[in-house]
XYZ file of N, CA, C and O in Angstrom:
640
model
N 3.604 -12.814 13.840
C 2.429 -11.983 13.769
C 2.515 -11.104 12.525
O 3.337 -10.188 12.487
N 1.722 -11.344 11.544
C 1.518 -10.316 10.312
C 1.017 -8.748 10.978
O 0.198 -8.590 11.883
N 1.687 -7.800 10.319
C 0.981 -6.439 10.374
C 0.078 -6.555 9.660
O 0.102 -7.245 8.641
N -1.419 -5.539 10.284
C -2.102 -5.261 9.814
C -2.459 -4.308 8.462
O -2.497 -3.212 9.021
N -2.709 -4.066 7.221
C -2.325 -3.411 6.019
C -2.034 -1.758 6.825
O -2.766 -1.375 7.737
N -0.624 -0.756 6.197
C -0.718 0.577 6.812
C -1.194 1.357 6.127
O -1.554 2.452 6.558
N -1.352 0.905 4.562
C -1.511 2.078 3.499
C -2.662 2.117 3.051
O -2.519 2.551 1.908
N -3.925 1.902 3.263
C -5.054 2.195 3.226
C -5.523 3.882 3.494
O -4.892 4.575 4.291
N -6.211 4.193 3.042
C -7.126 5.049 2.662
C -7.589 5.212 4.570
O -6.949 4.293 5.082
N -8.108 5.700 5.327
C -8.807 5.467 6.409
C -10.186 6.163 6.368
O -10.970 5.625 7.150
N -10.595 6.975 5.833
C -11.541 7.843 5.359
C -11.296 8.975 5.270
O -10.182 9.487 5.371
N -12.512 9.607 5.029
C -12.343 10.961 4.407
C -11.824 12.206 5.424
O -12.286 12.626 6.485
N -10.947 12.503 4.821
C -9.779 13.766 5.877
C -8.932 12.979 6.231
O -7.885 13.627 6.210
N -8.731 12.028 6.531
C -7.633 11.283 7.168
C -6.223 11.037 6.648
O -6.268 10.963 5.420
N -5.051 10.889 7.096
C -3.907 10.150 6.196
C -3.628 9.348 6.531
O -3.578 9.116 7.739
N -3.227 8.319 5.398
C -2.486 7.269 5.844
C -1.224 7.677 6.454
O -0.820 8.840 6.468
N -0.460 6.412 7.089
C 0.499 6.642 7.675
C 1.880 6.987 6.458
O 2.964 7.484 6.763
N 1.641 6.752 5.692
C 2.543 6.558 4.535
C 3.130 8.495 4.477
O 4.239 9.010 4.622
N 1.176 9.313 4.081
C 1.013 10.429 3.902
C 1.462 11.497 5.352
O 1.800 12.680 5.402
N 1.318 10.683 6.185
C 1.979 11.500 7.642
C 3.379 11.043 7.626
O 3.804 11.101 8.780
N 4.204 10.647 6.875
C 5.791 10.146 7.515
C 5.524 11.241 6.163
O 5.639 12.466 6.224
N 5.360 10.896 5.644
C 5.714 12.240 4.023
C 5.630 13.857 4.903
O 6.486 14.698 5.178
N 4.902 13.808 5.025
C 4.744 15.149 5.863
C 5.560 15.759 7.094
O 5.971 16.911 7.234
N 5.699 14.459 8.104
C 6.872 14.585 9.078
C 8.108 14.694 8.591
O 9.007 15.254 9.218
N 8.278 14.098 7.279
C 9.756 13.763 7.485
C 10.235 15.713 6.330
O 11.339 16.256 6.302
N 9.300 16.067 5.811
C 9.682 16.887 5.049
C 9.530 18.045 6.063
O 10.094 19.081 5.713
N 8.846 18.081 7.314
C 9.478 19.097 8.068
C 10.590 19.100 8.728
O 11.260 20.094 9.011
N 10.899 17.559 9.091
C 12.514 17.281 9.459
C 13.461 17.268 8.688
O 14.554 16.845 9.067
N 13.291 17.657 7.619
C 14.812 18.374 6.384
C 14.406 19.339 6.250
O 15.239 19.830 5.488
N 13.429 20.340 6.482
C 13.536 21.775 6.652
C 14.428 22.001 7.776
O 15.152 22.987 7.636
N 14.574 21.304 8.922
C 15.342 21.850 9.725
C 16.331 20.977 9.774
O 16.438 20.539 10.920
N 16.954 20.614 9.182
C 18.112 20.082 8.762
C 18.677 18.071 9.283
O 19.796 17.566 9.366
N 17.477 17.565 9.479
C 17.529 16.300 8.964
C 17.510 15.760 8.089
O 16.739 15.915 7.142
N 18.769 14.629 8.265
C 19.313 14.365 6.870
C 18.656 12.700 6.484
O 19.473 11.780 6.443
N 17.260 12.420 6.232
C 16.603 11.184 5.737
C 17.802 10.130 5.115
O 17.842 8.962 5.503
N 18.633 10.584 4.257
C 18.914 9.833 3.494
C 19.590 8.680 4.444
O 19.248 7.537 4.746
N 20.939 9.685 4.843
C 21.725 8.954 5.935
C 21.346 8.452 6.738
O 21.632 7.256 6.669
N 20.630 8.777 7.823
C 19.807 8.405 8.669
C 19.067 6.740 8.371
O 18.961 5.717 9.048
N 18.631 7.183 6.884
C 18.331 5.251 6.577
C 19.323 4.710 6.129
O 19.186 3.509 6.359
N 20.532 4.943 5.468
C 21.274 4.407 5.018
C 22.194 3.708 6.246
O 22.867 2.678 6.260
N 21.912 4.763 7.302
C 22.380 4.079 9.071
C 21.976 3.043 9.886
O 22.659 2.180 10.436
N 20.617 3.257 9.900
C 19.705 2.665 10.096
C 18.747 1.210 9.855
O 18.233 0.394 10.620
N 18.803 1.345 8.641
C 17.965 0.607 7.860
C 18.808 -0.237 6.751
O 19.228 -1.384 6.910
N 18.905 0.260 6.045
C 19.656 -0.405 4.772
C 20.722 0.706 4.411
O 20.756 1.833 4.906
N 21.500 0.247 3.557
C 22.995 1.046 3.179
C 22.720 0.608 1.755
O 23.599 0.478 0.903
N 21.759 0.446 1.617
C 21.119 1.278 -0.068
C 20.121 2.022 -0.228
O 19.290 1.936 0.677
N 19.984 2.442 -0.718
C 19.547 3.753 -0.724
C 18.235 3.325 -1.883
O 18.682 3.057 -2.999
N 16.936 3.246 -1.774
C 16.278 2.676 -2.616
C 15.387 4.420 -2.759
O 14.244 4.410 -3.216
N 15.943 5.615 -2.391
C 15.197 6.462 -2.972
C 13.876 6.916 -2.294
O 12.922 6.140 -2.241
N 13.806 8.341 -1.705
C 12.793 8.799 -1.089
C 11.537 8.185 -0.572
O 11.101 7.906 0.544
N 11.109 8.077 -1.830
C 9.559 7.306 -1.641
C 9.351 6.047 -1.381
O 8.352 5.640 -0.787
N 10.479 5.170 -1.897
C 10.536 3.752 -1.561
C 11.147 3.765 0.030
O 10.764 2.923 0.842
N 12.100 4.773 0.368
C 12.234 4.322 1.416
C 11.676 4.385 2.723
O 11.927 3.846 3.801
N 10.415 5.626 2.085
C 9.449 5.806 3.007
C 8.323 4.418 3.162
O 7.856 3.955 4.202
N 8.114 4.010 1.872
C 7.682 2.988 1.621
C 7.888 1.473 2.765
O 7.109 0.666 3.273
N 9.125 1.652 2.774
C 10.231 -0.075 3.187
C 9.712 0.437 4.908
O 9.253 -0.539 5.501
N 9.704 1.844 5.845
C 9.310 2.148 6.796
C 8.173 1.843 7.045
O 7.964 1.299 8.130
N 7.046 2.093 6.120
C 5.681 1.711 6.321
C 5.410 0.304 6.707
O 5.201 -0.132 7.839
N 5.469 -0.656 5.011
C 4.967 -1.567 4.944
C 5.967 -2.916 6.056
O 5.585 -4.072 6.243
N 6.904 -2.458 6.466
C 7.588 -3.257 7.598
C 7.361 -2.569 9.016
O 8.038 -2.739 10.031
N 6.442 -1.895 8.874
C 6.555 -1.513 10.154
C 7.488 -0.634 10.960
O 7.208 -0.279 12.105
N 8.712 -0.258 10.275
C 9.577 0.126 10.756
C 9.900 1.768 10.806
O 11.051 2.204 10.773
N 8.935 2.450 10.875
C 8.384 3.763 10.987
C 9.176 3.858 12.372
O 10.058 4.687 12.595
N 8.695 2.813 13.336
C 9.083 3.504 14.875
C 10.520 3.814 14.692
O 10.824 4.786 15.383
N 11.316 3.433 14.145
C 13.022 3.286 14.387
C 13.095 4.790 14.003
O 13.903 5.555 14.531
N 12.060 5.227 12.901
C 12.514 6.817 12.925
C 11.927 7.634 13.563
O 12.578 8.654 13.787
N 10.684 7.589 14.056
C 9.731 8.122 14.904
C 10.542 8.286 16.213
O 10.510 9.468 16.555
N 11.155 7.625 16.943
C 11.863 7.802 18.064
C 13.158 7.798 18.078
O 13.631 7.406 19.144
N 14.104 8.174 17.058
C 15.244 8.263 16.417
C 15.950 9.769 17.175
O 15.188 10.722 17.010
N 16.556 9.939 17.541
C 16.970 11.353 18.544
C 17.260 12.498 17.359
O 16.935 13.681 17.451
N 17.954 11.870 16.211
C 18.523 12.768 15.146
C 16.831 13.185 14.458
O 16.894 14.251 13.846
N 15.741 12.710 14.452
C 14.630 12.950 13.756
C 13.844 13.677 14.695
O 12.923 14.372 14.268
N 14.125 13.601 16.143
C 13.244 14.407 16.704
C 13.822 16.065 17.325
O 13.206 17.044 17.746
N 15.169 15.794 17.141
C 15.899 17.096 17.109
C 15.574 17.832 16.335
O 15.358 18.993 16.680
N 15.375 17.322 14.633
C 15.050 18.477 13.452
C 13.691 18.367 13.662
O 13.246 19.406 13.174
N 12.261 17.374 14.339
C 11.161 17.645 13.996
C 11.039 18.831 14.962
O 10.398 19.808 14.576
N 11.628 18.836 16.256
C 11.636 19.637 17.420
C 12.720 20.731 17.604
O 13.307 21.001 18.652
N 12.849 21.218 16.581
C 13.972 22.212 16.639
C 14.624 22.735 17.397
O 13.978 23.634 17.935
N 15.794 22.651 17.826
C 16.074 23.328 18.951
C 16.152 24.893 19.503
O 17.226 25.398 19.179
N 15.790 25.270 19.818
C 15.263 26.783 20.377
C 14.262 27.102 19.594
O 14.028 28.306 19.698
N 13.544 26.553 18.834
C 12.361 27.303 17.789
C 11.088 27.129 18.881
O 10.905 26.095 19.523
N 10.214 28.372 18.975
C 8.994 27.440 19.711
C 7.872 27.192 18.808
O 7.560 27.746 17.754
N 7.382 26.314 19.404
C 6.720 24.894 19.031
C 4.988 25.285 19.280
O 4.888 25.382 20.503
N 3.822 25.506 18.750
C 2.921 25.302 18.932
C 1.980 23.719 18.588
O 1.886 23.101 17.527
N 1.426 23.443 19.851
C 0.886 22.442 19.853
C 0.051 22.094 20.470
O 0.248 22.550 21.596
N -1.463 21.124 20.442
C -2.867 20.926 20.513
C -2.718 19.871 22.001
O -2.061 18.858 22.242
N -3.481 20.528 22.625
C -2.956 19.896 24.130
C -4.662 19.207 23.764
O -5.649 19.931 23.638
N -4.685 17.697 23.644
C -6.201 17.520 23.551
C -6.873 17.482 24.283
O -6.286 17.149 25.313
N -8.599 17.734 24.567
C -9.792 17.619 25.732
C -9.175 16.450 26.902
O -8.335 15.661 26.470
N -9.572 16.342 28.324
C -9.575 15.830 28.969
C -10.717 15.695 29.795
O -11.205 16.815 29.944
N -11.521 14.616 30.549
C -11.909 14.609 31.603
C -11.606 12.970 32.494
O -11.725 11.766 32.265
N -11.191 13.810 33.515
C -10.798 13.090 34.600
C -11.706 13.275 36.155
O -12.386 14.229 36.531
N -11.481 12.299 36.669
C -11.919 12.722 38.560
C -10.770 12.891 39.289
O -9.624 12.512 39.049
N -11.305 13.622 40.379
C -9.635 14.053 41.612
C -10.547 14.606 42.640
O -11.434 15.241 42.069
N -10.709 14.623 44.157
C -11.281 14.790 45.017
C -10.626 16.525 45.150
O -9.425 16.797 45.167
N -11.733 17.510 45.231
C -12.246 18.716 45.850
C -11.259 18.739 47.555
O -10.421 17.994 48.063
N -11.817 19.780 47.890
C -11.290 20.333 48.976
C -11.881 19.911 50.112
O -11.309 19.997 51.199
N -13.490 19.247 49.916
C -13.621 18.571 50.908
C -13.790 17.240 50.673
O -14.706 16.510 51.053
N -13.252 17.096 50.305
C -13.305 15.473 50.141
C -14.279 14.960 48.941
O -14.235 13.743 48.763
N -14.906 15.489 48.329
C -15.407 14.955 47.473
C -15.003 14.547 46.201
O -13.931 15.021 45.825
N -15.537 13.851 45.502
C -14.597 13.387 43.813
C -15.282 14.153 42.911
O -16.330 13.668 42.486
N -15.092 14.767 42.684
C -15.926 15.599 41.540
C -14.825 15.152 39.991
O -13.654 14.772 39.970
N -15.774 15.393 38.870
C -15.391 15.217 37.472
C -14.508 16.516 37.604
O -14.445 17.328 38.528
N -13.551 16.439 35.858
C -12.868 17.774 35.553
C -13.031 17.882 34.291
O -12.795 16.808 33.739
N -13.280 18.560 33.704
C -13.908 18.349 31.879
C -12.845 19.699 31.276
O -13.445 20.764 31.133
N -11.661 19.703 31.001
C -10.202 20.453 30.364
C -10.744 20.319 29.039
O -10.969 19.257 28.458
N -10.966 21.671 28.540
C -11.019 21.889 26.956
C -10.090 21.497 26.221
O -9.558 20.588 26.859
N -9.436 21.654 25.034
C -8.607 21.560 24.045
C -7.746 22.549 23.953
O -8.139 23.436 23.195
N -6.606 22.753 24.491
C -6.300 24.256 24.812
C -4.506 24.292 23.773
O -3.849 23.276 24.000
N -3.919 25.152 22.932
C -2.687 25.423 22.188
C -1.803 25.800 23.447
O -2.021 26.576 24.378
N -0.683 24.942 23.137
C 0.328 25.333 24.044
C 1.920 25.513 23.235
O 2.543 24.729 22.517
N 2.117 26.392 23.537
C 3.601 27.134 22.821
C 4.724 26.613 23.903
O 4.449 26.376 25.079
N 5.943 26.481 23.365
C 6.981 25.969 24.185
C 8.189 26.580 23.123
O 8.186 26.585 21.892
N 9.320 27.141 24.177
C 10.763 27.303 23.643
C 11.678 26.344 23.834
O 12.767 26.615 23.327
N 11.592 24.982 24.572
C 12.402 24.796 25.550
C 13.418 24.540 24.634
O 13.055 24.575 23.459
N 15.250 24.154 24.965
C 16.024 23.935 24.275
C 16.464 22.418 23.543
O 17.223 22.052 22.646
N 15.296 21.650 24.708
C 15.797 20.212 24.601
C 14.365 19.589 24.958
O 14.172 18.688 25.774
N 13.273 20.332 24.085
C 11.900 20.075 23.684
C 11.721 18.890 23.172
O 10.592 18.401 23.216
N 12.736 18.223 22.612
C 12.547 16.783 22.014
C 12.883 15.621 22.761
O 12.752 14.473 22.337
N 13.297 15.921 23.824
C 13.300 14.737 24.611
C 12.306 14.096 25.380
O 11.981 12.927 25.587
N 11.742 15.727 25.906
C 9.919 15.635 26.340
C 9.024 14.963 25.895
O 8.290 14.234 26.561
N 8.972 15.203 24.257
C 8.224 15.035 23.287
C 8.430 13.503 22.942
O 7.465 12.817 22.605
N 9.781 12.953 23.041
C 9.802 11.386 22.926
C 9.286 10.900 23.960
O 8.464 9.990 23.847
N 9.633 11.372 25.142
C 9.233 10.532 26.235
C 7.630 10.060 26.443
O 7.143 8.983 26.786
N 6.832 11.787 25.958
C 5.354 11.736 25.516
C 4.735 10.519 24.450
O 3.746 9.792 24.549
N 5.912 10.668 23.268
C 5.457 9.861 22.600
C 5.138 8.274 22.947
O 4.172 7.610 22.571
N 6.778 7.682 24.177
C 6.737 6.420 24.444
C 5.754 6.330 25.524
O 6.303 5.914 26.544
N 4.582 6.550 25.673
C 3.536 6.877 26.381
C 2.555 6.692 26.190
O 1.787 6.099 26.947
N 2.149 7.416 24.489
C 1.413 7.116 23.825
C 0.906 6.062 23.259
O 1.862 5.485 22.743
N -0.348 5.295 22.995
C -1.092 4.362 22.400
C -0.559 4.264 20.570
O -0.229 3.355 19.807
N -0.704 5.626 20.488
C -0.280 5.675 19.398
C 0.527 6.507 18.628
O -0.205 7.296 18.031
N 2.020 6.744 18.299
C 3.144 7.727 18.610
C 2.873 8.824 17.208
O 3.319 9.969 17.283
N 2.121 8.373 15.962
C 1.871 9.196 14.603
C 0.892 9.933 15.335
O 0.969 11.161 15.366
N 0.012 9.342 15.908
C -1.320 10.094 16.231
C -0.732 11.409 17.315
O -1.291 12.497 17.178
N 0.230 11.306 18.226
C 0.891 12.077 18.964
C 1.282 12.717 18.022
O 0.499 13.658 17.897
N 2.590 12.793 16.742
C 3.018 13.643 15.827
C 2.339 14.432 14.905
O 2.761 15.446 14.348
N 1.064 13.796 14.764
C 0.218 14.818 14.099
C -0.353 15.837 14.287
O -0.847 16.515 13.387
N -0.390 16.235 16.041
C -0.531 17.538 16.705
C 0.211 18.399 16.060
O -0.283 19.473 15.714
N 2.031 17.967 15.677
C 2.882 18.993 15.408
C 3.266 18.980 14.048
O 4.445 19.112 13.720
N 2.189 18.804 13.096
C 2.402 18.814 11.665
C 1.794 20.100 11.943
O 1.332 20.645 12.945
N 2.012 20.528 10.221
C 1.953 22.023 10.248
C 0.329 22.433 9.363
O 0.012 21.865 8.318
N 0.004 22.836 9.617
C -1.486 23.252 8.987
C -1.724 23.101 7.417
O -0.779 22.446 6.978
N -2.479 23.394 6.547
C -2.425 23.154 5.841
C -2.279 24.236 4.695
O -2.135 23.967 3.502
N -2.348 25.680 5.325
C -1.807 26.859 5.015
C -0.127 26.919 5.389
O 0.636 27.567 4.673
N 0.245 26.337 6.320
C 1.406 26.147 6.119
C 2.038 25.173 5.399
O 3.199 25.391 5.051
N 1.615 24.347 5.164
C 2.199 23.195 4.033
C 1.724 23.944 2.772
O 2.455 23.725 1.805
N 1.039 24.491 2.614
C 1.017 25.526 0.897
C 2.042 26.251 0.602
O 2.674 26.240 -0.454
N 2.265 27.054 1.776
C 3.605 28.160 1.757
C 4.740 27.050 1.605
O 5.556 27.034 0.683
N 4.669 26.057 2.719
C 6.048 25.356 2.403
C 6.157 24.631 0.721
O 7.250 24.475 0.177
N 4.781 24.226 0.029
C 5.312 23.956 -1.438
C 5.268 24.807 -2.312
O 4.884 24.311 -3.372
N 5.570 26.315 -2.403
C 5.767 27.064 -3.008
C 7.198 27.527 -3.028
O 7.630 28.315 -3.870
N 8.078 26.875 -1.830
C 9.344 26.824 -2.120
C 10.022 25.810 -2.478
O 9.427 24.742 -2.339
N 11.315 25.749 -2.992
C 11.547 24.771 -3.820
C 12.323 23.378 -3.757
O 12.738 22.692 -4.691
N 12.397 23.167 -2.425
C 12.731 22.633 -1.496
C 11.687 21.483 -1.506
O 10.538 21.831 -1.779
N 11.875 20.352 -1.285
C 11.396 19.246 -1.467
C 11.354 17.863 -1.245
O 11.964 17.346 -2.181
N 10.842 16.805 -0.295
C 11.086 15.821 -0.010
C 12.257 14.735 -1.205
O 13.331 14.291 -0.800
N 11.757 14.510 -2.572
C 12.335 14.409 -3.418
C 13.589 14.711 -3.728
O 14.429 13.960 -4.223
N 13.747 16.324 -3.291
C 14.942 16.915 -3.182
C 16.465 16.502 -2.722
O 17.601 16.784 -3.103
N 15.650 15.360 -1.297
C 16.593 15.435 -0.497
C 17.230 13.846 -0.942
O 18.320 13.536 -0.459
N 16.665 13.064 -1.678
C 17.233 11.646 -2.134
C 16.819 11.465 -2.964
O 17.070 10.420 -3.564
């Protein structure tokens, strides 16, 4: 079975998946995941260099091996840091008090968490999910916070 192309454009506001592992993975070496090793473990034991090796993840598909990787979701999920994140709309049915089925229409509501071992949750959520980037993109960081974060000097690049 061929994959379908990942690095397309999807429209306007959107990222490719290429542009969301760029983004994930540079909040997971802020908190002290180490990309390089991790592929050099993983994946290949050469080292073809940041962008390519974000690259070799994409276009093979092989994003999930880091997406659900325990060492990647420890630094995306920090341990003791809490975590704000986009609990999305719901509506569901569930029967009332007398028996009836009535609808439930749950807004979009932010939910904060300390827990210590928040990333195990968060995988388990993910292996759940339809789609596990679309799950991680709740916990990317805004886009006022990705400004502040490139004004320091610290850098995906940096790290391979």
């Amino acid at each position: 079975m061929t994959p379908k192309p990942l690095n397309r454009k999807r429209g306007k506001g959107r990222m490719t998946r290429t542009e969301t592992l760029v983004v994930l993975i540079s909040q997971a070496l802020a908190n002290g995941f180490e990309f390089r090793r991790w592929f050099q473990a993983n994946i290949s034991p050469e080292w073809p260099g940041s962008e390519e090796a974000i690259e070799i993840l994409v276009t093979e598909g092989r994003y999930y091996s880091l997406v659900f990787s325990h060492d990647f979701a420890r630094a995306l999920w920090k341990r003791g840091a809490q975590m704000n994140f986009v609990v999305p709309a719901a509506t569901y049915s569930r029967m009332n008090g007398k028996g009836e089925v009535v609808t439930i229409n749950r807004k979009p509501f932010t939910r904060r968490t300390i827990k210590a071992d928040v990333w195990k949750y968060h995988l388990r959520q993910m292996a759940i999910t339809d789609d596990p980037l679309r799950y991680l993109k709740r916990f990317m960081p805004t886009h006022e916070e990705m400004r502040n974060q490139q004004e320091k000097p610290e850098s995906l690049s940096a790290a391979g």
